[in-house]
């Protein structure tokens, strides 16, 4: 029996790839600061659990395939608070933002088609594209520019007539870049010129710092070519709830996506009830407090990373990630070495090698991604260990 080329060609998640080394280090008694995965340490708001407790049926049934109508109404209100006009019919609740990405790609691209992506990109886009036999056409953003949206010429170079869409996340995972109006417009204008779709992944919308405003794809005209991907995983520390949203003003898109939604029957019911309770009852300043918390953490990481001689980066303005080019020849080898051969008083650090966030072979070899998902004190300690580790590594 042979397995499909599709599965054989699919990459393992670069975020989890080095976990066996971390497990071994832990067994040896080392304390590890985990900055490799975007799982916040923030407590899930109690309103979510209260929402679940109010569930009164003694059957956990399937919901509507597009999600509970009341929840879609609550999402519609949420988007209105951002001046984004989506009525409940223009929203499908998905099993995490992940499913919204899969549905979007599968709706706009056939096997053999291609999708332009700004790289480095959220690594699972590659896994999803591989699952669908869709090829990613990378357009490279550079650490020297703070990973800004590349020029129109770069998009032109990546384009061919198999390209059906552009996908990107803003604020960006893994770089923390927040695109300004001109940058998003460049993407929209290019898509319009080539008559292709734009998939904008805005799961970190709330997390923008230094007064930087989040520019949504939905702030632009030509909405028929737009698909929005959203998720509550990071916004409310609900990663395991598995609730996301696919939204579009394009009726045909929504009608067709429903076929996929119906095939997988329903998004998780209990989580939808919990979220309904949360969206209706959460304190109004919750997200502002979270934004401040992440900005403080970003500041801590920025200060510490600034002390690494030879590191290349610009201050990121959003999400909760920091990508940086380090003065090491191969960041993956360096991270492995930190787990196997290095510690300070029994403590070491785990970050993600950025190469797995690129589609271009050998790109990002010196870069890493830091997810600032610990409190500021721990982040400072972790960054100091990282700094010492670089010095020791380069002196070996
Ligand atoms: C940019 C981006 N999009 C989508 C997702 C998927 O999130 P989930 O499936 O938990 O909603 C993530 C998770 O890290 C992400 O960073």
mmCIF file of C-alpha atoms and ligand atoms in Angstrom:
data_model
loop_
_atom_site.group_PDB
_atom_site.id
_atom_site.type_symbol
_atom_site.label_atom_id
_atom_site.label_comp_id
_atom_site.label_asym_id
_atom_site.label_seq_id
_atom_site.Cartn_x
_atom_site.Cartn_y
_atom_site.Cartn_z
ATOM 1 C CA UNK A 1 0.000 0.000 0.000
ATOM 2 C CA UNK A 2 1.318 3.404 -0.900
ATOM 3 C CA UNK A 3 0.519 6.712 0.723
ATOM 4 C CA UNK A 4 -0.483 9.700 -1.370
ATOM 5 C CA UNK A 5 2.214 11.962 -2.738
ATOM 6 C CA UNK A 6 0.134 14.759 -1.237
ATOM 7 C CA UNK A 7 0.685 13.622 2.329
ATOM 8 C CA UNK A 8 4.281 12.603 1.664
ATOM 9 C CA UNK A 9 5.017 16.048 0.242
ATOM 10 C CA UNK A 10 3.460 17.879 3.184
ATOM 11 C CA UNK A 11 5.843 19.428 5.700
ATOM 12 C CA UNK A 12 5.790 18.881 9.448
ATOM 13 C CA UNK A 13 4.970 22.061 11.355
ATOM 14 C CA UNK A 14 8.222 24.013 11.847
ATOM 15 C CA UNK A 15 6.763 25.225 15.147
ATOM 16 C CA UNK A 16 6.573 21.735 16.612
ATOM 17 C CA UNK A 17 9.469 20.151 14.736
ATOM 18 C CA UNK A 18 12.038 20.626 17.500
ATOM 19 C CA UNK A 19 9.706 19.455 20.281
ATOM 20 C CA UNK A 20 11.510 16.083 20.735
ATOM 21 C CA UNK A 21 14.707 18.002 21.635
ATOM 22 C CA UNK A 22 12.761 20.084 24.136
ATOM 23 C CA UNK A 23 11.166 16.983 25.653
ATOM 24 C CA UNK A 24 14.583 15.411 26.107
ATOM 25 C CA UNK A 25 15.954 18.591 27.707
ATOM 26 C CA UNK A 26 12.994 18.668 30.074
ATOM 27 C CA UNK A 27 13.505 15.055 31.078
ATOM 28 C CA UNK A 28 17.094 15.957 31.887
ATOM 29 C CA UNK A 29 15.670 18.500 34.339
ATOM 30 C CA UNK A 30 16.186 21.740 32.358
ATOM 31 C CA UNK A 31 13.669 24.518 32.611
ATOM 32 C CA UNK A 32 12.665 25.690 29.149
ATOM 33 C CA UNK A 33 11.157 29.056 28.275
ATOM 34 C CA UNK A 34 8.792 28.154 25.457
ATOM 35 C CA UNK A 35 8.682 31.027 22.988
ATOM 36 C CA UNK A 36 8.140 28.810 19.979
ATOM 37 C CA UNK A 37 4.375 28.524 19.874
ATOM 38 C CA UNK A 38 1.594 31.136 19.733
ATOM 39 C CA UNK A 39 -0.272 29.790 22.734
ATOM 40 C CA UNK A 40 -0.883 32.731 25.101
ATOM 41 C CA UNK A 41 -0.487 32.222 28.850
ATOM 42 C CA UNK A 42 -3.390 34.651 29.422
ATOM 43 C CA UNK A 43 -6.399 33.253 31.324
ATOM 44 C CA UNK A 44 -9.494 32.602 29.219
ATOM 45 C CA UNK A 45 -12.245 35.042 30.320
ATOM 46 C CA UNK A 46 -14.642 33.445 32.813
ATOM 47 C CA UNK A 47 -17.596 34.575 30.658
ATOM 48 C CA UNK A 48 -16.707 31.780 28.220
ATOM 49 C CA UNK A 49 -17.113 29.080 30.881
ATOM 50 C CA UNK A 50 -20.267 30.716 32.198
ATOM 51 C CA UNK A 51 -21.710 30.635 28.678
ATOM 52 C CA UNK A 52 -21.111 26.885 28.541
ATOM 53 C CA UNK A 53 -22.659 26.360 31.987
ATOM 54 C CA UNK A 54 -25.867 27.969 30.765
ATOM 55 C CA UNK A 55 -26.275 25.291 28.104
ATOM 56 C CA UNK A 56 -29.503 23.569 29.080
ATOM 57 C CA UNK A 57 -30.127 20.754 26.576
ATOM 58 C CA UNK A 58 -29.136 17.213 27.538
ATOM 59 C CA UNK A 59 -27.951 16.549 23.980
ATOM 60 C CA UNK A 60 -24.859 18.036 22.387
ATOM 61 C CA UNK A 61 -26.289 18.455 18.911
ATOM 62 C CA UNK A 62 -24.915 19.706 15.600
ATOM 63 C CA UNK A 63 -25.381 23.406 15.055
ATOM 64 C CA UNK A 64 -26.263 24.974 11.699
ATOM 65 C CA UNK A 65 -23.279 24.327 9.392
ATOM 66 C CA UNK A 66 -22.638 28.079 9.238
ATOM 67 C CA UNK A 67 -22.722 28.270 13.046
ATOM 68 C CA UNK A 68 -25.428 29.347 15.519
ATOM 69 C CA UNK A 69 -27.342 32.266 14.056
ATOM 70 C CA UNK A 70 -27.158 34.141 17.352
ATOM 71 C CA UNK A 71 -23.393 33.764 17.341
ATOM 72 C CA UNK A 72 -23.189 35.069 13.776
ATOM 73 C CA UNK A 73 -25.289 38.041 14.903
ATOM 74 C CA UNK A 74 -22.853 38.622 17.756
ATOM 75 C CA UNK A 75 -19.940 38.464 15.293
ATOM 76 C CA UNK A 76 -21.770 40.863 12.992
ATOM 77 C CA UNK A 77 -22.020 43.336 15.917
ATOM 78 C CA UNK A 78 -18.351 42.810 16.702
ATOM 79 C CA UNK A 79 -17.362 43.663 13.108
ATOM 80 C CA UNK A 80 -19.628 46.714 13.190
ATOM 81 C CA UNK A 81 -17.620 47.960 16.164
ATOM 82 C CA UNK A 82 -14.678 47.965 13.700
ATOM 83 C CA UNK A 83 -16.773 49.708 11.018
ATOM 84 C CA UNK A 84 -16.826 46.500 9.042
ATOM 85 C CA UNK A 85 -20.217 45.724 7.653
ATOM 86 C CA UNK A 86 -20.988 41.987 7.623
ATOM 87 C CA UNK A 87 -24.493 40.712 8.160
ATOM 88 C CA UNK A 88 -24.873 37.192 9.672
ATOM 89 C CA UNK A 89 -25.473 35.695 6.203
ATOM 90 C CA UNK A 90 -22.030 36.875 5.150
ATOM 91 C CA UNK A 91 -20.321 34.907 7.931
ATOM 92 C CA UNK A 92 -19.607 31.209 8.381
ATOM 93 C CA UNK A 93 -18.381 30.036 11.759
ATOM 94 C CA UNK A 94 -15.502 27.632 11.216
ATOM 95 C CA UNK A 95 -13.507 25.167 13.286
ATOM 96 C CA UNK A 96 -10.761 27.668 14.049
ATOM 97 C CA UNK A 97 -9.293 30.195 11.659
ATOM 98 C CA UNK A 98 -7.434 27.162 10.267
ATOM 99 C CA UNK A 99 -10.587 25.796 8.683
ATOM 100 C CA UNK A 100 -11.421 29.237 7.302
ATOM 101 C CA UNK A 101 -8.012 29.263 5.555
ATOM 102 C CA UNK A 102 -8.564 25.760 4.149
ATOM 103 C CA UNK A 103 -12.087 26.621 2.942
ATOM 104 C CA UNK A 104 -10.864 29.881 1.369
ATOM 105 C CA UNK A 105 -7.996 28.263 -0.512
ATOM 106 C CA UNK A 106 -10.164 25.341 -1.615
ATOM 107 C CA UNK A 107 -12.863 27.717 -2.880
ATOM 108 C CA UNK A 108 -10.616 29.902 -5.028
ATOM 109 C CA UNK A 109 -7.927 27.476 -6.236
ATOM 110 C CA UNK A 110 -7.999 24.089 -7.993
ATOM 111 C CA UNK A 111 -5.276 21.446 -7.701
ATOM 112 C CA UNK A 112 -2.318 22.756 -9.715
ATOM 113 C CA UNK A 113 -3.347 26.382 -9.212
ATOM 114 C CA UNK A 114 -1.119 28.829 -7.392
ATOM 115 C CA UNK A 115 -1.565 31.423 -4.660
ATOM 116 C CA UNK A 116 0.775 34.332 -3.960
ATOM 117 C CA UNK A 117 1.839 34.638 -0.334
ATOM 118 C CA UNK A 118 3.933 37.256 1.420
ATOM 119 C CA UNK A 119 6.789 35.380 3.075
ATOM 120 C CA UNK A 120 7.725 34.681 5.785
ATOM 121 C CA UNK A 121 4.098 33.589 6.338
ATOM 122 C CA UNK A 122 2.034 31.692 8.886
ATOM 123 C CA UNK A 123 3.654 28.284 8.391
ATOM 124 C CA UNK A 124 0.426 26.295 8.219
ATOM 125 C CA UNK A 125 -0.578 28.068 4.990
ATOM 126 C CA UNK A 126 2.000 25.796 3.404
ATOM 127 C CA UNK A 127 0.552 22.662 5.010
ATOM 128 C CA UNK A 128 -2.965 23.651 3.910
ATOM 129 C CA UNK A 129 -1.823 24.436 0.356
ATOM 130 C CA UNK A 130 -0.007 21.092 0.208
ATOM 131 C CA UNK A 131 -3.168 19.332 1.388
ATOM 132 C CA UNK A 132 -5.063 20.920 -1.509
ATOM 133 C CA UNK A 133 -2.319 20.477 -4.137
ATOM 134 C CA UNK A 134 -2.100 24.242 -4.454
ATOM 135 C CA UNK A 135 1.311 25.815 -4.924
ATOM 136 C CA UNK A 136 2.405 28.871 -2.967
ATOM 137 C CA UNK A 137 4.202 31.601 -4.930
ATOM 138 C CA UNK A 138 6.239 33.532 -2.351
ATOM 139 C CA UNK A 139 6.918 37.260 -2.447
ATOM 140 C CA UNK A 140 9.736 37.913 0.000
ATOM 141 C CA UNK A 141 9.626 40.539 2.751
ATOM 142 C CA UNK A 142 12.943 41.390 4.420
ATOM 143 C CA UNK A 143 14.037 41.867 8.043
ATOM 144 C CA UNK A 144 15.880 45.055 6.992
ATOM 145 C CA UNK A 145 12.548 46.727 6.088
ATOM 146 C CA UNK A 146 10.706 45.376 9.141
ATOM 147 C CA UNK A 147 9.143 42.808 6.755
ATOM 148 C CA UNK A 148 7.109 45.472 4.946
ATOM 149 C CA UNK A 149 4.897 44.505 1.985
ATOM 150 C CA UNK A 150 7.233 44.070 -1.006
ATOM 151 C CA UNK A 151 7.018 46.294 -4.099
ATOM 152 C CA UNK A 152 4.518 45.825 -6.920
ATOM 153 C CA UNK A 153 7.385 44.542 -9.108
ATOM 154 C CA UNK A 154 7.947 41.640 -6.712
ATOM 155 C CA UNK A 155 4.277 40.672 -6.954
ATOM 156 C CA UNK A 156 4.545 40.876 -10.738
ATOM 157 C CA UNK A 157 7.552 38.517 -10.689
ATOM 158 C CA UNK A 158 5.593 35.976 -8.640
ATOM 159 C CA UNK A 159 2.537 36.166 -10.865
ATOM 160 C CA UNK A 160 1.578 33.773 -13.658
ATOM 161 C CA UNK A 161 -1.778 32.783 -15.088
ATOM 162 C CA UNK A 162 -2.184 29.904 -12.618
ATOM 163 C CA UNK A 163 -2.299 32.374 -9.696
ATOM 164 C CA UNK A 164 -5.833 32.673 -8.320
ATOM 165 C CA UNK A 165 -5.360 34.646 -5.114
ATOM 166 C CA UNK A 166 -3.056 36.440 -2.686
ATOM 167 C CA UNK A 167 -3.044 35.392 0.976
ATOM 168 C CA UNK A 168 -1.413 37.246 3.863
ATOM 169 C CA UNK A 169 -1.865 37.876 7.571
ATOM 170 C CA UNK A 170 -2.055 41.407 8.967
ATOM 171 C CA UNK A 171 -0.832 41.928 11.701
ATOM 172 C CA UNK A 172 1.611 39.327 10.535
ATOM 173 C CA UNK A 173 2.442 36.041 12.072
ATOM 174 C CA UNK A 174 5.440 35.476 12.141
ATOM 175 C CA UNK A 175 6.888 38.978 11.769
ATOM 176 C CA UNK A 176 4.633 41.244 13.852
ATOM 177 C CA UNK A 177 4.481 43.683 10.905
ATOM 178 C CA UNK A 178 1.323 45.816 10.735
ATOM 179 C CA UNK A 179 0.659 46.952 7.194
ATOM 180 C CA UNK A 180 -0.261 50.578 6.602
ATOM 181 C CA UNK A 181 -2.909 51.805 4.162
ATOM 182 C CA UNK A 182 -0.507 52.042 1.205
ATOM 183 C CA UNK A 183 0.772 48.526 1.773
ATOM 184 C CA UNK A 184 -2.674 46.921 1.844
ATOM 185 C CA UNK A 185 -3.683 49.069 -1.137
ATOM 186 C CA UNK A 186 -0.697 47.737 -3.092
ATOM 187 C CA UNK A 187 -2.005 44.195 -2.569
ATOM 188 C CA UNK A 188 -5.593 45.159 -3.412
ATOM 189 C CA UNK A 189 -4.565 47.081 -6.553
ATOM 190 C CA UNK A 190 -2.454 44.204 -7.775
ATOM 191 C CA UNK A 191 -5.284 41.725 -7.217
ATOM 192 C CA UNK A 192 -7.662 43.996 -9.083
ATOM 193 C CA UNK A 193 -5.292 44.371 -11.996
ATOM 194 C CA UNK A 194 -4.902 40.590 -12.282
ATOM 195 C CA UNK A 195 -8.537 39.862 -11.385
ATOM 196 C CA UNK A 196 -7.725 37.476 -8.538
ATOM 197 C CA UNK A 197 -9.032 36.997 -4.980
ATOM 198 C CA UNK A 198 -7.501 38.419 -1.808
ATOM 199 C CA UNK A 199 -7.593 36.381 1.406
ATOM 200 C CA UNK A 200 -6.784 38.523 4.416
ATOM 201 C CA UNK A 201 -6.114 36.765 7.701
ATOM 202 C CA UNK A 202 -6.847 39.269 10.458
ATOM 203 C CA UNK A 203 -6.788 37.083 13.547
ATOM 204 C CA UNK A 204 -4.464 39.497 15.401
ATOM 205 C CA UNK A 205 -6.470 42.614 14.532
ATOM 206 C CA UNK A 206 -6.661 43.903 18.118
ATOM 207 C CA UNK A 207 -2.969 43.529 18.772
ATOM 208 C CA UNK A 208 -1.456 46.668 17.253
ATOM 209 C CA UNK A 209 0.868 48.913 19.237
ATOM 210 C CA UNK A 210 2.256 52.436 19.418
ATOM 211 C CA UNK A 211 -1.068 53.843 18.232
ATOM 212 C CA UNK A 212 -0.785 52.015 14.895
ATOM 213 C CA UNK A 213 -4.193 51.483 13.415
ATOM 214 C CA UNK A 214 -5.153 48.152 11.938
ATOM 215 C CA UNK A 215 -6.087 48.504 8.272
ATOM 216 C CA UNK A 216 -8.576 45.819 7.330
ATOM 217 C CA UNK A 217 -8.947 44.498 3.825
ATOM 218 C CA UNK A 218 -12.599 45.404 4.275
ATOM 219 C CA UNK A 219 -11.629 49.106 4.395
ATOM 220 C CA UNK A 220 -11.181 48.916 0.596
ATOM 221 C CA UNK A 221 -13.582 48.884 -2.321
ATOM 222 C CA UNK A 222 -13.951 45.969 -4.729
ATOM 223 C CA UNK A 223 -15.184 43.751 -1.891
ATOM 224 C CA UNK A 224 -16.346 40.954 -4.180
ATOM 225 C CA UNK A 225 -12.795 39.705 -4.453
ATOM 226 C CA UNK A 226 -12.169 39.693 -0.697
ATOM 227 C CA UNK A 227 -12.330 36.840 1.799
ATOM 228 C CA UNK A 228 -11.663 37.570 5.447
ATOM 229 C CA UNK A 229 -10.260 34.942 7.810
ATOM 230 C CA UNK A 230 -10.774 35.492 11.507
ATOM 231 C CA UNK A 231 -10.405 33.577 14.769
ATOM 232 C CA UNK A 232 -11.057 34.006 18.474
ATOM 233 C CA UNK A 233 -8.109 31.769 19.458
ATOM 234 C CA UNK A 234 -5.684 34.585 20.247
ATOM 235 C CA UNK A 235 -8.100 37.458 20.829
ATOM 236 C CA UNK A 236 -9.701 35.834 23.886
ATOM 237 C CA UNK A 237 -7.099 33.161 24.681
ATOM 238 C CA UNK A 238 -9.403 30.476 23.271
ATOM 239 C CA UNK A 239 -6.974 28.415 21.205
ATOM 240 C CA UNK A 240 -8.580 25.096 22.147
ATOM 241 C CA UNK A 241 -12.156 26.281 21.582
ATOM 242 C CA UNK A 242 -11.591 25.978 17.831
ATOM 243 C CA UNK A 243 -13.773 28.824 16.625
ATOM 244 C CA UNK A 244 -12.987 30.990 13.630
ATOM 245 C CA UNK A 245 -14.875 32.836 10.921
ATOM 246 C CA UNK A 246 -14.818 33.004 7.142
ATOM 247 C CA UNK A 247 -16.482 36.188 5.905
ATOM 248 C CA UNK A 248 -17.139 37.574 2.457
ATOM 249 C CA UNK A 249 -19.508 39.999 0.755
ATOM 250 C CA UNK A 250 -19.285 37.801 -2.347
ATOM 251 C CA UNK A 251 -22.569 35.838 -2.416
ATOM 252 C CA UNK A 252 -21.274 33.219 -4.814
ATOM 253 C CA UNK A 253 -18.260 32.551 -2.598
ATOM 254 C CA UNK A 254 -20.437 32.182 0.496
ATOM 255 C CA UNK A 255 -22.904 29.927 -1.311
ATOM 256 C CA UNK A 256 -20.114 27.626 -2.484
ATOM 257 C CA UNK A 257 -18.176 27.598 0.815
ATOM 258 C CA UNK A 258 -21.366 26.317 2.424
ATOM 259 C CA UNK A 259 -20.838 23.023 0.575
ATOM 260 C CA UNK A 260 -17.607 22.488 2.512
ATOM 261 C CA UNK A 261 -19.258 23.683 5.718
ATOM 262 C CA UNK A 262 -22.119 21.227 5.246
ATOM 263 C CA UNK A 263 -19.740 18.342 4.540
ATOM 264 C CA UNK A 264 -18.099 18.781 7.901
ATOM 265 C CA UNK A 265 -21.577 19.255 9.436
ATOM 266 C CA UNK A 266 -20.989 21.767 12.222
ATOM 267 C CA UNK A 267 -18.433 23.826 14.097
ATOM 268 C CA UNK A 268 -18.057 22.794 17.780
ATOM 269 C CA UNK A 269 -21.304 23.450 19.604
ATOM 270 C CA UNK A 270 -20.189 23.908 23.210
ATOM 271 C CA UNK A 271 -17.503 26.363 22.219
ATOM 272 C CA UNK A 272 -20.089 28.353 20.268
ATOM 273 C CA UNK A 273 -22.232 28.619 23.398
ATOM 274 C CA UNK A 274 -19.249 29.621 25.480
ATOM 275 C CA UNK A 275 -18.268 32.254 22.964
ATOM 276 C CA UNK A 276 -21.795 33.614 22.794
ATOM 277 C CA UNK A 277 -21.692 34.108 26.570
ATOM 278 C CA UNK A 278 -18.307 35.755 26.245
ATOM 279 C CA UNK A 279 -19.217 38.134 23.407
ATOM 280 C CA UNK A 280 -22.363 39.258 25.231
ATOM 281 C CA UNK A 281 -20.879 39.723 28.686
ATOM 282 C CA UNK A 282 -17.176 40.442 28.411
ATOM 283 C CA UNK A 283 -15.988 43.673 30.071
ATOM 284 C CA UNK A 284 -15.697 46.326 27.392
ATOM 285 C CA UNK A 285 -12.050 47.135 28.192
ATOM 286 C CA UNK A 286 -10.838 43.519 28.045
ATOM 287 C CA UNK A 287 -9.225 43.793 24.619
ATOM 288 C CA UNK A 288 -7.675 47.158 25.438
ATOM 289 C CA UNK A 289 -6.045 45.559 28.494
ATOM 290 C CA UNK A 290 -4.789 42.684 26.358
ATOM 291 C CA UNK A 291 -3.385 45.090 23.800
ATOM 292 C CA UNK A 292 -1.492 46.900 26.551
ATOM 293 C CA UNK A 293 -0.212 43.642 28.018
ATOM 294 C CA UNK A 294 1.170 42.531 24.650
ATOM 295 C CA UNK A 295 2.661 45.943 23.964
ATOM 296 C CA UNK A 296 4.513 45.762 27.314
ATOM 297 C CA UNK A 297 5.790 42.319 26.388
ATOM 298 C CA UNK A 298 6.863 43.527 22.944
ATOM 299 C CA UNK A 299 8.749 46.375 24.644
ATOM 300 C CA UNK A 300 10.528 43.916 26.945
ATOM 301 C CA UNK A 301 11.575 41.689 24.034
ATOM 302 C CA UNK A 302 12.584 44.698 21.932
ATOM 303 C CA UNK A 303 14.820 46.079 24.680
ATOM 304 C CA UNK A 304 16.506 42.748 25.260
ATOM 305 C CA UNK A 305 16.939 41.859 21.581
ATOM 306 C CA UNK A 306 18.404 45.320 20.919
ATOM 307 C CA UNK A 307 21.359 44.247 23.072
ATOM 308 C CA UNK A 308 22.242 41.367 20.726
ATOM 309 C CA UNK A 309 25.141 42.541 18.628
ATOM 310 C CA UNK A 310 24.620 41.836 14.929
ATOM 311 C CA UNK A 311 20.877 41.100 15.181
ATOM 312 C CA UNK A 312 18.822 42.529 12.275
ATOM 313 C CA UNK A 313 15.233 43.605 12.969
ATOM 314 C CA UNK A 314 12.866 46.554 13.214
ATOM 315 C CA UNK A 315 10.475 47.113 16.097
ATOM 316 C CA UNK A 316 7.346 45.073 15.238
ATOM 317 C CA UNK A 317 4.044 46.865 15.799
ATOM 318 C CA UNK A 318 1.584 44.035 16.188
ATOM 319 C CA UNK A 319 0.472 40.432 16.803
ATOM 320 C CA UNK A 320 2.635 38.793 19.472
ATOM 321 C CA UNK A 321 5.591 37.732 17.394
ATOM 322 C CA UNK A 322 9.034 39.081 16.797
ATOM 323 C CA UNK A 323 11.120 37.869 13.857
ATOM 324 C CA UNK A 324 14.805 38.605 13.951
ATOM 325 C CA UNK A 325 17.889 37.691 11.914
ATOM 326 C CA UNK A 326 20.565 36.443 14.276
ATOM 327 C CA UNK A 327 24.337 36.430 13.874
ATOM 328 C CA UNK A 328 24.374 32.607 13.578
ATOM 329 C CA UNK A 329 24.852 30.577 10.397
ATOM 330 C CA UNK A 330 21.861 28.258 10.824
ATOM 331 C CA UNK A 331 19.159 29.127 13.319
ATOM 332 C CA UNK A 332 17.664 25.624 13.394
ATOM 333 C CA UNK A 333 21.001 24.110 14.391
ATOM 334 C CA UNK A 334 21.431 26.888 16.928
ATOM 335 C CA UNK A 335 18.021 26.222 18.509
ATOM 336 C CA UNK A 336 18.751 22.482 18.701
ATOM 337 C CA UNK A 337 22.080 23.276 20.335
ATOM 338 C CA UNK A 338 20.371 25.553 22.895
ATOM 339 C CA UNK A 339 18.182 22.601 23.867
ATOM 340 C CA UNK A 340 20.847 19.915 23.877
ATOM 341 C CA UNK A 341 24.100 21.615 24.868
ATOM 342 C CA UNK A 342 23.342 24.890 26.579
ATOM 343 C CA UNK A 343 21.787 26.188 29.775
ATOM 344 C CA UNK A 344 22.301 28.894 32.346
ATOM 345 C CA UNK A 345 21.632 27.587 35.847
ATOM 346 C CA UNK A 346 19.573 24.783 34.336
ATOM 347 C CA UNK A 347 17.475 27.090 32.128
ATOM 348 C CA UNK A 348 17.279 27.402 28.363
ATOM 349 C CA UNK A 349 15.003 28.749 25.618
ATOM 350 C CA UNK A 350 13.016 27.377 22.717
ATOM 351 C CA UNK A 351 12.117 29.588 19.736
ATOM 352 C CA UNK A 352 11.081 28.703 16.160
ATOM 353 C CA UNK A 353 13.478 28.602 13.209
ATOM 354 C CA UNK A 354 12.025 30.958 10.608
ATOM 355 C CA UNK A 355 13.073 28.878 7.595
ATOM 356 C CA UNK A 356 9.869 26.830 7.899
ATOM 357 C CA UNK A 357 7.857 30.033 7.443
ATOM 358 C CA UNK A 358 9.314 30.498 3.944
ATOM 359 C CA UNK A 359 8.400 28.721 0.715
ATOM 360 C CA UNK A 360 11.684 29.799 -0.922
ATOM 361 C CA UNK A 361 14.289 27.073 -0.322
ATOM 362 C CA UNK A 362 17.070 28.118 2.081
ATOM 363 C CA UNK A 363 15.429 31.467 2.886
ATOM 364 C CA UNK A 364 15.309 32.652 6.490
ATOM 365 C CA UNK A 365 18.138 30.378 7.571
ATOM 366 C CA UNK A 366 19.519 32.890 10.063
ATOM 367 C CA UNK A 367 16.131 34.079 11.306
ATOM 368 C CA UNK A 368 14.016 33.014 14.277
ATOM 369 C CA UNK A 369 10.526 33.789 15.524
ATOM 370 C CA UNK A 370 9.939 34.664 19.141
ATOM 371 C CA UNK A 371 6.332 34.332 20.354
ATOM 372 C CA UNK A 372 6.009 36.632 23.358
ATOM 373 C CA UNK A 373 3.472 34.525 25.171
ATOM 374 C CA UNK A 374 5.029 34.706 28.653
ATOM 375 C CA UNK A 375 4.983 37.550 31.147
ATOM 376 C CA UNK A 376 7.525 40.370 30.735
ATOM 377 C CA UNK A 377 9.877 39.172 33.515
ATOM 378 C CA UNK A 378 10.119 35.689 32.058
ATOM 379 C CA UNK A 379 10.539 37.145 28.572
ATOM 380 C CA UNK A 380 13.465 39.241 29.749
ATOM 381 C CA UNK A 381 15.104 36.222 31.370
ATOM 382 C CA UNK A 382 14.534 34.146 28.218
ATOM 383 C CA UNK A 383 15.988 36.844 25.934
ATOM 384 C CA UNK A 384 19.068 37.168 28.149
ATOM 385 C CA UNK A 385 19.622 33.423 27.930
ATOM 386 C CA UNK A 386 19.229 33.695 24.145
ATOM 387 C CA UNK A 387 21.804 36.484 24.036
ATOM 388 C CA UNK A 388 24.336 34.531 26.105
ATOM 389 C CA UNK A 389 23.671 31.462 24.003
ATOM 390 C CA UNK A 390 24.562 33.307 20.774
ATOM 391 C CA UNK A 391 27.888 34.453 22.209
ATOM 392 C CA UNK A 392 28.766 30.975 23.483
ATOM 393 C CA UNK A 393 27.585 29.308 20.241
ATOM 394 C CA UNK A 394 29.726 31.528 18.053
ATOM 395 C CA UNK A 395 32.794 30.929 20.247
ATOM 396 C CA UNK A 396 32.602 27.128 20.091
HETATM 397 C C1 LIG B 1 -2.085 34.135 11.226
HETATM 398 C C2 LIG B 1 -2.837 32.969 11.760
HETATM 399 N N1 LIG B 1 -3.915 32.542 11.095
HETATM 400 C C3 LIG B 1 -4.641 31.501 11.520
HETATM 401 C C4 LIG B 1 -4.291 30.821 12.670
HETATM 402 C C5 LIG B 1 -5.113 29.644 13.061
HETATM 403 O O1 LIG B 1 -5.665 29.780 14.300
HETATM 404 P P1 LIG B 1 -6.864 28.917 14.844
HETATM 405 O O2 LIG B 1 -7.082 27.769 13.924
HETATM 406 O O3 LIG B 1 -6.465 28.502 16.216
HETATM 407 O O4 LIG B 1 -8.027 29.845 14.852
HETATM 408 C C6 LIG B 1 -3.168 31.219 13.397
HETATM 409 C C7 LIG B 1 -2.716 30.486 14.604
HETATM 410 O O5 LIG B 1 -1.648 30.648 15.108
HETATM 411 C C8 LIG B 1 -2.431 32.327 12.937
HETATM 412 O O6 LIG B 1 -1.352 32.782 13.587
#
